[in-house]
Coordinates of C-alpha atoms in Angstrom, one line a residue:
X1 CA 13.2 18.0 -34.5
X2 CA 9.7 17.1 -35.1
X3 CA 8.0 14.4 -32.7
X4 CA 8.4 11.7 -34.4
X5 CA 12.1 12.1 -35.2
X6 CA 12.2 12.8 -31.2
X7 CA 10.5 9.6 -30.6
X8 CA 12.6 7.5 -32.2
X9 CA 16.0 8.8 -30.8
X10 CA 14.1 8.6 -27.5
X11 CA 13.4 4.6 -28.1
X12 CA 17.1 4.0 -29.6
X13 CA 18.8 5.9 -26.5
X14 CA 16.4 4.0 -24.2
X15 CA 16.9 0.1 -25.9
X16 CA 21.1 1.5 -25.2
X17 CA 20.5 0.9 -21.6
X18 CA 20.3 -2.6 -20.6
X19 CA 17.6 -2.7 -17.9
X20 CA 18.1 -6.4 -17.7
X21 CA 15.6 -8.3 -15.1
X22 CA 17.3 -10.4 -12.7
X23 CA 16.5 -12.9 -10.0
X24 CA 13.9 -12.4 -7.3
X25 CA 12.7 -9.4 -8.6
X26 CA 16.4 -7.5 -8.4
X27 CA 17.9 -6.0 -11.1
X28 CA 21.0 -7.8 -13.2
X29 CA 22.7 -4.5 -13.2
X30 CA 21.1 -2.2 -10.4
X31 CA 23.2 1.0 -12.0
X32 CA 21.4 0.9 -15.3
X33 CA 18.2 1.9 -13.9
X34 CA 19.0 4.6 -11.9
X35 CA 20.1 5.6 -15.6
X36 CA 17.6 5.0 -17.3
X37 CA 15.5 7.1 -14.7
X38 CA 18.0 10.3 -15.7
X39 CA 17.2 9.3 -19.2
X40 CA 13.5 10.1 -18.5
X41 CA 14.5 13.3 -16.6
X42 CA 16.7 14.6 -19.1
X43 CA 14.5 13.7 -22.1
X44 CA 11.1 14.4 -20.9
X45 CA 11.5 17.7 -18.8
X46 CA 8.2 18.8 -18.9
X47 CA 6.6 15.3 -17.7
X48 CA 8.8 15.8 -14.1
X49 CA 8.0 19.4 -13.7
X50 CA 4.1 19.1 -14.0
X51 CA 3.9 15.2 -12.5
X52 CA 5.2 14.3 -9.2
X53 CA 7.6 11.5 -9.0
X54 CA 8.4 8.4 -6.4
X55 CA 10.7 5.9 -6.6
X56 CA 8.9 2.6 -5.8
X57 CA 10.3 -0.9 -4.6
X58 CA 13.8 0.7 -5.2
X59 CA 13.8 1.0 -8.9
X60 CA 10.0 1.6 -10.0
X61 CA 8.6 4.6 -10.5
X62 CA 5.0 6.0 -10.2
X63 CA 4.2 9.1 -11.1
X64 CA 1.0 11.8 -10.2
X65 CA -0.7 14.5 -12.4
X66 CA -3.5 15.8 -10.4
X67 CA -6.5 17.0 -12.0
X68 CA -9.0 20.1 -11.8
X69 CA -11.4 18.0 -10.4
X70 CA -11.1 16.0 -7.5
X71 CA -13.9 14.3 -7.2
X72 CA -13.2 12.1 -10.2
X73 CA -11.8 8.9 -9.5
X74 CA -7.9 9.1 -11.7
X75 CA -7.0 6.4 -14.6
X76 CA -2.9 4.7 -14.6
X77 CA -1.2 4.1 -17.7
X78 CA 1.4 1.6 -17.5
X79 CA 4.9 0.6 -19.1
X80 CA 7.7 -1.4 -17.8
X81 CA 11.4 -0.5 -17.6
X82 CA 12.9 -3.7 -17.7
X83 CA 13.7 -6.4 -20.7
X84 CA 14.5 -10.0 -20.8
X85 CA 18.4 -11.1 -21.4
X86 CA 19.9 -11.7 -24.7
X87 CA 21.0 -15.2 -25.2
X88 CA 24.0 -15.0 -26.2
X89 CA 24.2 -18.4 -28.1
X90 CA 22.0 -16.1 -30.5
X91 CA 23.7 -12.8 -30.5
X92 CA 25.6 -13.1 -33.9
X93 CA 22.1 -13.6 -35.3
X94 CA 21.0 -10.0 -34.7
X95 CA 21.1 -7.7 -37.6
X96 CA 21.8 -4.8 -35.5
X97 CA 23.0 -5.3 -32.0
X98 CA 20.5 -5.8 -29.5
X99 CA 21.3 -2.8 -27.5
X100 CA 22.6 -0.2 -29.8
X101 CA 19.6 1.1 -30.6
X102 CA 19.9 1.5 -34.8
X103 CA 17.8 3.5 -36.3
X104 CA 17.7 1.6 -39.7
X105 CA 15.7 0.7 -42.9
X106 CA 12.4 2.0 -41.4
X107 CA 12.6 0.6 -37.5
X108 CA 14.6 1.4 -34.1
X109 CA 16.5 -2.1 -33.4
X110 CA 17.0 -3.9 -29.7
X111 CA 16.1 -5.2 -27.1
X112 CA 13.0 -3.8 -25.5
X113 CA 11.7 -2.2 -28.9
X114 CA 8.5 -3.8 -28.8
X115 CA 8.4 -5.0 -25.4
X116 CA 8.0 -2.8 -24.1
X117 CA 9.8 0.6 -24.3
X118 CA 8.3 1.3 -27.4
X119 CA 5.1 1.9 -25.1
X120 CA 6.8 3.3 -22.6
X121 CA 8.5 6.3 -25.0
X122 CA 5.3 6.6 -26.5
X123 CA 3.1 7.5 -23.3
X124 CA 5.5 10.1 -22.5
X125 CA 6.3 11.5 -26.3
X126 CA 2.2 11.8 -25.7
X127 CA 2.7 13.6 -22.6
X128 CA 5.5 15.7 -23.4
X129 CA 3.7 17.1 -26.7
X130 CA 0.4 17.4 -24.3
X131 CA 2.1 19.4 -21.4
X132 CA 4.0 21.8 -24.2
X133 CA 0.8 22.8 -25.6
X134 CA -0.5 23.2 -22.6
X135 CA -2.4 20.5 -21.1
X136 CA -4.7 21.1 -18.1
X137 CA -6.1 18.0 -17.3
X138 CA -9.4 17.9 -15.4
X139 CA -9.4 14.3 -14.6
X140 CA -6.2 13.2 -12.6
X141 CA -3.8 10.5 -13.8
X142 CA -0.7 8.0 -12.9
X143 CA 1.5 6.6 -14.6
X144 CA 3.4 3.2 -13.1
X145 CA 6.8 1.7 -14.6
X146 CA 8.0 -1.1 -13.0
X147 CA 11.7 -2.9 -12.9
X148 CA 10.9 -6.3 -12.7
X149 CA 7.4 -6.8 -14.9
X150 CA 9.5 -9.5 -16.8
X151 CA 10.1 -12.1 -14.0
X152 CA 6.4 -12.8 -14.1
X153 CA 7.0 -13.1 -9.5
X154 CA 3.7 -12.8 -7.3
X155 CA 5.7 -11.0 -4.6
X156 CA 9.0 -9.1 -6.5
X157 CA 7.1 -6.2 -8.0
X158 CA 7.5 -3.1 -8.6
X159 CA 3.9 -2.8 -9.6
X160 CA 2.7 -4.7 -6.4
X161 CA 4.5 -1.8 -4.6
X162 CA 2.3 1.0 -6.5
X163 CA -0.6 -0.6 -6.3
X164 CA 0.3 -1.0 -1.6
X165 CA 0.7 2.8 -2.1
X166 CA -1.9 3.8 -3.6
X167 CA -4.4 1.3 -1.6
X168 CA -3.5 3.0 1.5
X169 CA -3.7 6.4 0.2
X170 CA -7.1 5.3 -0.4
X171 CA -7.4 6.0 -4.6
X172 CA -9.3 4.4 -6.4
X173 CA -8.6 4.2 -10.5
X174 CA -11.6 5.1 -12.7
X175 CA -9.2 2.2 -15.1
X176 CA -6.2 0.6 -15.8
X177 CA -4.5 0.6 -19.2
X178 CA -1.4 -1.8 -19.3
X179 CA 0.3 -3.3 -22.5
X180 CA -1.5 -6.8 -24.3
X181 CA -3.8 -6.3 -26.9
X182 CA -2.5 -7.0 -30.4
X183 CA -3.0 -6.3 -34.1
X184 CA -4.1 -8.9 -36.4
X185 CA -4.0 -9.3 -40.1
X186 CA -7.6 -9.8 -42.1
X187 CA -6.6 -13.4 -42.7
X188 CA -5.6 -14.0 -39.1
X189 CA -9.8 -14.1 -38.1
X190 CA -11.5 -14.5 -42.0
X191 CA -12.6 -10.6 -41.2
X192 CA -13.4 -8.0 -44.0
X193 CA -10.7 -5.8 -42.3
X194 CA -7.7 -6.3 -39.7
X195 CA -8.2 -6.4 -35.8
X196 CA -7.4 -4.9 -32.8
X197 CA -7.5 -6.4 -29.4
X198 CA -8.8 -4.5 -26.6
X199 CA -8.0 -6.9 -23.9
X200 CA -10.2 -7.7 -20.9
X201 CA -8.4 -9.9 -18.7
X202 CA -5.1 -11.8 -18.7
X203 CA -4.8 -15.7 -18.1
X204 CA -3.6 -17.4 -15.2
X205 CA 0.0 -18.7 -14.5
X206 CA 1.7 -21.9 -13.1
X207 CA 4.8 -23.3 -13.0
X208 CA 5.1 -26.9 -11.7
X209 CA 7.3 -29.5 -11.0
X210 CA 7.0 -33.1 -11.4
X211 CA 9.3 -35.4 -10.0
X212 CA 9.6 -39.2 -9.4
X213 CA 12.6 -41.3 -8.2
X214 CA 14.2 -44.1 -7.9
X215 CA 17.0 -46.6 -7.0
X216 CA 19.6 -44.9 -9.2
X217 CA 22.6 -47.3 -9.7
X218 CA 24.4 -48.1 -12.8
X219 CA 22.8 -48.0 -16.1
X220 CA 23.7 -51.8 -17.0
X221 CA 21.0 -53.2 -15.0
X222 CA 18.2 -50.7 -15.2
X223 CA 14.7 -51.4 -13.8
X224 CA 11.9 -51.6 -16.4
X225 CA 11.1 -48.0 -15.8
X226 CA 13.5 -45.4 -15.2
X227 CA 12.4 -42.2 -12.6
X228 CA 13.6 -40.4 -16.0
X229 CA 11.2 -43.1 -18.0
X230 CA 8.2 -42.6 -15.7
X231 CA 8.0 -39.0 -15.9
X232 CA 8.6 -39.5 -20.2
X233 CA 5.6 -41.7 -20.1
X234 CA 3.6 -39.1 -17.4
X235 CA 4.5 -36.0 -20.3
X236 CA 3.2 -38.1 -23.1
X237 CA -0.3 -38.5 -21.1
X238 CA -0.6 -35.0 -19.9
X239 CA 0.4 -34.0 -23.7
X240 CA -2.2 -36.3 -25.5
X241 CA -5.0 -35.8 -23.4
X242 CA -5.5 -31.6 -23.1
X243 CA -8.5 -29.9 -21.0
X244 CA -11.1 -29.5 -23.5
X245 CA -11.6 -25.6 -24.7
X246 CA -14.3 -23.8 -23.8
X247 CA -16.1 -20.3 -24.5
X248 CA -15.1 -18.7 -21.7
X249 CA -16.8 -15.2 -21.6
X250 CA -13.3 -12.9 -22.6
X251 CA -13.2 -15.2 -26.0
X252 CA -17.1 -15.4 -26.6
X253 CA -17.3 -11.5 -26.7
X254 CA -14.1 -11.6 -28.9
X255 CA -15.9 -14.0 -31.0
X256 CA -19.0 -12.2 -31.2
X257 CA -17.4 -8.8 -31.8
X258 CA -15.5 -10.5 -35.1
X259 CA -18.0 -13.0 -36.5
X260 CA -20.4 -10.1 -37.7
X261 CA -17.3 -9.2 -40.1
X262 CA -16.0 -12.7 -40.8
X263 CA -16.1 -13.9 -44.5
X264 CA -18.3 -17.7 -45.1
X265 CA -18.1 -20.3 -43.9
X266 CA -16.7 -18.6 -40.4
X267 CA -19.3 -16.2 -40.5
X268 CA -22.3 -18.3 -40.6
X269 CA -19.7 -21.0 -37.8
X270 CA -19.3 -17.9 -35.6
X271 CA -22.3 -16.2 -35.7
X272 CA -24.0 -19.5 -34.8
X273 CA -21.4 -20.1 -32.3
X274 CA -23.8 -20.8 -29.3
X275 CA -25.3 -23.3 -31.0
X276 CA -22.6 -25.4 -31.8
X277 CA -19.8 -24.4 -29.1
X278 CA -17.9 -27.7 -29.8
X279 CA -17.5 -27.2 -33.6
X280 CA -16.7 -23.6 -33.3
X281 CA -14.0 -24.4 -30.8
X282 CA -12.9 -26.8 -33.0
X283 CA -11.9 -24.6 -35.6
X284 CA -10.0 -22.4 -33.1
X285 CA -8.0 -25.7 -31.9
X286 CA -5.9 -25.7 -35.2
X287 CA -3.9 -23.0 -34.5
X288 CA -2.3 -23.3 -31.0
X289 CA -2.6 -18.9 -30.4
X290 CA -6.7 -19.8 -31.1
X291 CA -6.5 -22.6 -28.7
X292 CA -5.2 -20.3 -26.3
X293 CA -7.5 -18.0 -26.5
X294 CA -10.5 -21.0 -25.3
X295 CA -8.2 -23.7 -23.5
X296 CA -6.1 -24.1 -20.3
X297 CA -2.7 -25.1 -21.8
X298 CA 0.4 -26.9 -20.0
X299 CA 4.2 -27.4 -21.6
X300 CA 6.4 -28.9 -20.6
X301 CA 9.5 -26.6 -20.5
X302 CA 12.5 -28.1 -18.4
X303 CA 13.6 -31.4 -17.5
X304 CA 16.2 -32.9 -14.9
X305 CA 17.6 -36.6 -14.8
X306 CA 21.2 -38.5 -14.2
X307 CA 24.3 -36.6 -14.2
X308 CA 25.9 -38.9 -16.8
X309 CA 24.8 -41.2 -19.6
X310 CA 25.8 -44.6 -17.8
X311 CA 24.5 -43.9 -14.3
X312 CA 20.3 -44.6 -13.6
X313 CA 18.7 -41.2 -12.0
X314 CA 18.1 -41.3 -8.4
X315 CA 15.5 -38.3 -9.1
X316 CA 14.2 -37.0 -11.9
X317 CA 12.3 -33.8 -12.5
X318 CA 9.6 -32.3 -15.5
X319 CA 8.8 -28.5 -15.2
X320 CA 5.6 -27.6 -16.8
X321 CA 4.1 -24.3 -17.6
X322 CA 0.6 -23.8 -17.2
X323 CA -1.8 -21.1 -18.6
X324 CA -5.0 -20.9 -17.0
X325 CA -8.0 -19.7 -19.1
X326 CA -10.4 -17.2 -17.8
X327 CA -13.0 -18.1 -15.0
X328 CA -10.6 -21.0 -14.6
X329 CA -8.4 -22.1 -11.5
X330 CA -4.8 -23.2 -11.1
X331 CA -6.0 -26.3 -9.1
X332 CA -8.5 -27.4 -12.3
X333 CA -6.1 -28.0 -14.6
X334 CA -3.2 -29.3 -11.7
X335 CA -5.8 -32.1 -11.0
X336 CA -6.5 -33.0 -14.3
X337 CA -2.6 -33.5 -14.8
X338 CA -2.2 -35.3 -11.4
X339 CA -4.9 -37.8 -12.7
X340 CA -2.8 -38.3 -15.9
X341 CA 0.6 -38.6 -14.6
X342 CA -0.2 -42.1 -12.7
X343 CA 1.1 -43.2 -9.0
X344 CA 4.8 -42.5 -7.9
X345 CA 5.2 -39.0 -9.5
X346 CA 4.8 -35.9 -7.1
X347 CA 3.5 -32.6 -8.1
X348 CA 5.1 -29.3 -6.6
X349 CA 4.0 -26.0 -7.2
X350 CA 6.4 -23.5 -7.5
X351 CA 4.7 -20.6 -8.3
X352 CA 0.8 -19.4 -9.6
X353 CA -1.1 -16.6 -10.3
X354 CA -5.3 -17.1 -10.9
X355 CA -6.8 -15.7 -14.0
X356 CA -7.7 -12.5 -13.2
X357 CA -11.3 -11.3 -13.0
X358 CA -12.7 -10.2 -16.5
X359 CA -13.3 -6.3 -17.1
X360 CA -16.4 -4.9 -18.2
X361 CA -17.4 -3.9 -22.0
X362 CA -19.1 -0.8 -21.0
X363 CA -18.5 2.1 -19.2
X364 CA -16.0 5.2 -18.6
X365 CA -12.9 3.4 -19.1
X366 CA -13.8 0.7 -21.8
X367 CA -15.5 3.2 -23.7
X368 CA -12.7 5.7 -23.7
X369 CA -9.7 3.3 -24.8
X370 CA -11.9 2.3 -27.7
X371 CA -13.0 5.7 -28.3
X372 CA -9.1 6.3 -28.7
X373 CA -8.4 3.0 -30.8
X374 CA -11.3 4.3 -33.3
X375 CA -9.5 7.3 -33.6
X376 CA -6.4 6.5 -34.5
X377 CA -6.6 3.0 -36.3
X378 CA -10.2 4.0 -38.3
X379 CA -9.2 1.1 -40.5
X380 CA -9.4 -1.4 -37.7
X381 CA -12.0 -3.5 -36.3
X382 CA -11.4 -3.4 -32.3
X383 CA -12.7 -6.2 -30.3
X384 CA -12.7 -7.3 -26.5
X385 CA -10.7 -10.2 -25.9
X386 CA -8.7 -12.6 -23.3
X387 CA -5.0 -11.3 -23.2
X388 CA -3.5 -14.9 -23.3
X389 CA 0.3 -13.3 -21.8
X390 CA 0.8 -11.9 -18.4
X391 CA 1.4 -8.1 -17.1
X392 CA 1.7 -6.2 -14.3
X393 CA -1.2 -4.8 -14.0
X394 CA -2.9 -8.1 -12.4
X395 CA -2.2 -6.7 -9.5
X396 CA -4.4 -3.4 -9.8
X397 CA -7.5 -4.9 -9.4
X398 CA -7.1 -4.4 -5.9
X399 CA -7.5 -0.9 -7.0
X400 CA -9.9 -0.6 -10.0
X401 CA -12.7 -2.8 -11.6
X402 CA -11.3 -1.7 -15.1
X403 CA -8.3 -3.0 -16.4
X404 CA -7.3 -3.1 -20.1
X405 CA -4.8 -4.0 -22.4
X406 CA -3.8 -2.3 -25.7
X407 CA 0.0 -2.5 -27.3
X408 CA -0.8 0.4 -29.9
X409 CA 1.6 -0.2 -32.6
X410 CA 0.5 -2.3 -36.2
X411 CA 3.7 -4.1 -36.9
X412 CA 2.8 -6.4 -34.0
X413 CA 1.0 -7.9 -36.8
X414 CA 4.5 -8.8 -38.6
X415 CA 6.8 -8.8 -36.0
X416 CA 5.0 -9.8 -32.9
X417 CA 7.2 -13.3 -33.3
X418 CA 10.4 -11.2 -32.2
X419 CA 9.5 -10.4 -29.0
X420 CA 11.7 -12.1 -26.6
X421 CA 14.2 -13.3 -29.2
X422 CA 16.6 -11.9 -32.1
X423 CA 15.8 -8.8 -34.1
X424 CA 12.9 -7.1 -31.8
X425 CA 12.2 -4.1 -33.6
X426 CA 9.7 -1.2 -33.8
X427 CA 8.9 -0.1 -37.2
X428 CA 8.7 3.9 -36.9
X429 CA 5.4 4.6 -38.7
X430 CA 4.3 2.4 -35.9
X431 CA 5.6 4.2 -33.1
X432 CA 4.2 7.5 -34.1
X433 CA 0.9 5.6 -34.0
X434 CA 1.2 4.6 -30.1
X435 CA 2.1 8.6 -29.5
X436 CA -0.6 9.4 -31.8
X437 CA -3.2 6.8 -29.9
X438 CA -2.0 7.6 -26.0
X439 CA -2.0 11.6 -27.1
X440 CA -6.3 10.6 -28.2
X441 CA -6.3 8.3 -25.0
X442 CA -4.9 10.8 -22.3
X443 CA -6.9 14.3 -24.1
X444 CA -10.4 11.9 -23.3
X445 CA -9.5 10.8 -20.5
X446 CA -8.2 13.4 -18.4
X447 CA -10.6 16.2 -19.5

């Protein structure tokens, strides 16, 4: 079986087991990782006789190559183990089920395919094929896969557990690479040819509750305003008056990598950006990814009221997700929503994570992942950018000033929009690329 054919029966037998997240950073089903750890010791033999393993946080793993050389400061690739539940209100909508694992038409189907076990088959297919041709790596290595990536927890990580370890064994990580940076069509940016993003830094994360109350009592008599009517009225505020975007320096290096290569009038818009930041940001703002990429965002996501239709709500409640640009802070755009929302509505917040601190564009560790991009995806035009999701390896800054994002695999550009939802697939052509680009990343990086 050549590598590719051994790829793709590696991702289809790995979607087959459900490593489900669950609540407070356990597992839903504890046993289907301790399988899908025999999985990666039955399929990749050669990976746990020349790396040592530990089992981190109960269910992560972090493994060691050590190099020739010790004096060189080792990198971490990264992957995570776990997947997000299938909705079940949505499971007759799959065209293969989510967790068999079909190899059909051109892709391996499931849950996990793109996100992210797809990467995670792929940096050891790379290894595997490395170590059998015998690999001797100068420059030493980890590799970190955490249970519970999905949760998106400050404190339930696996990947907050490697990163204690290897703090107090006193490494430090010449850099980080961690899933994030995407593929984009020509059309997506007006560029002479399609994009890769080499991301520098993830945004921020906030999830927060607003609440009001009131009387409550029956519905035939209600006040003027509702606690339920309040909080509407608060939304509509928050949603019609947004921070303002702004350049932040992640998307200003993005935008000044692509405008060079972007067809008129976004060429001439771009490449004049600093001196007209509002009209160039403008043009970003149509499209709510773009506005991402230059804007603190909020949604609201949940919403809690009367337990039946003819009774007034004692208390009502509007969760709201916020996403907090670059060189941003949680408490900015919280206080620009408290000034919104008007008196008698109370802000709790249940959970936030800062943007974290932007990577350089130079150096070792930049300038091997692109080195390794070029090589693979020649027809690409790569580009730093903001990585407008959030990973794991937030947390490794406590480790390394270098932390990248790269999700090596094309079809992103088509079927990016499954993650998360029905019909996730990886399209195989595009798998053998991410073995093909971690095999050029990990033979620079470690020699």
């Amino acid at each position: 079986m050549n590598q590719s054919s051994r790829a793709a029966e590696h991702l289809s037998a790995a979607i087959r087991i459900p490593t489900v997240s669950g609540r407070d950073g356990l597992p839903l089903e504890p046993g289907r990782f301790t399988e899908f750890h025999r999985f990666l010791q039955d399929s990749f033999p050669l990976c746990h006789s020349r790396m040592t393993r530990e089992i981190v946080d109960g269910y992560s793993l972090l493994y060691h190559c050590p190099g020739s050389d010790p004096s060189l400061d080792p990198f971490c690739v990264m992957a995570h183990m776990d997947v997000v539940p299938v909705d079940t209100r949505t499971e007759s909508q799959w065209e293969h089920p989510a967790f068999s694992g079909e190899i059909a038409d051109g892709y391996v189907w499931g849950r996990g395919a793109l996100d992210m076990k797809g990467q995670l088959v792929s940096i050891f297919e790379a290894l595997e094929g490395l170590f059998e041709n015998g690999f001797q790596p100068v420059r030493g290595f980890y590799v970190s896969l955490s249970h519970n990536e999905e949760i998106m927890s400050q404190t339930a990580s696996g990947a907050l557990a490697a990163v204690k370890i290897l703090k107090d064994r006193g490494v430090r990580l010449a850099f980080v690479l961690d899933e994030g940076g995407n593929f984009f069509p020509k059309e997506r940016f007006h560029t002479d040819r399609p994009a890769v993003l080499l991301g520098i830094c993830e945004r921020g994360y906030a999830d927060v509750r607003l609440s009001a109350v009131s009387g409550g009592g029956h519905s035939s008599t209600p006040p003027a305003h509702t606690a339920l009517g309040r909080l509407c009225a608060a939304v509509t505020a928050i949603e019609n008056d947004p921070l303002p975007p702004f350049w932040n320096p992640a998307a200003a290096a993005m935008f000044d990598s692509l405008a060079p290569h972007m067809e008129e009038p976004y060429h001439t818009l771009f490449s004049n950006r600093q001196s007209h930041p509002e009209r160039a940001a403008a043009a970003l703002c149509e499209s709510p990814f773009d506005r991402a990429l230059i804007a603190c965002t909020s949604a609201a996501t949940m919403a809690e009221g009367s337990p039946a239709p003819n009774v007034l709500p004692g208390e009502a409640s509007v969760t709201f997700n916020l996403r907090i640009s670059p060189t941003q802070t949680v408490e900015h755009s919280l206080s620009h929503m408290r000034q919104l929302a008007g008196e008698g509505v109370t802000f709790t917040e249940l959970s936030h994570i800062e943007p974290s601190p932007i990577s350089p564009t130079h150096g070792f560790g930049y300038e091997t992942v692109l080195a390794a991009l070029q090589e693979v995806f020649p027809d690409y035009l790569p580009a730093p950018g903001p990585v407008i999701m959030g990973t794991d390896s937030r947390h490794f800054y406590a480790v390394s000033d270098c932390v990248y994002h790269v999700t090596p695999f094309p079809c992103f550009m088509e079927d990016g929009n499954r993650l998360h939802t029905v019909n996730e697939r990886m399209r195989l052509d595009s798998l053998e690329d991410g073995v093909r680009f971690f095999t050029a990343l990990l033979t620079r990086a470690a020699k």
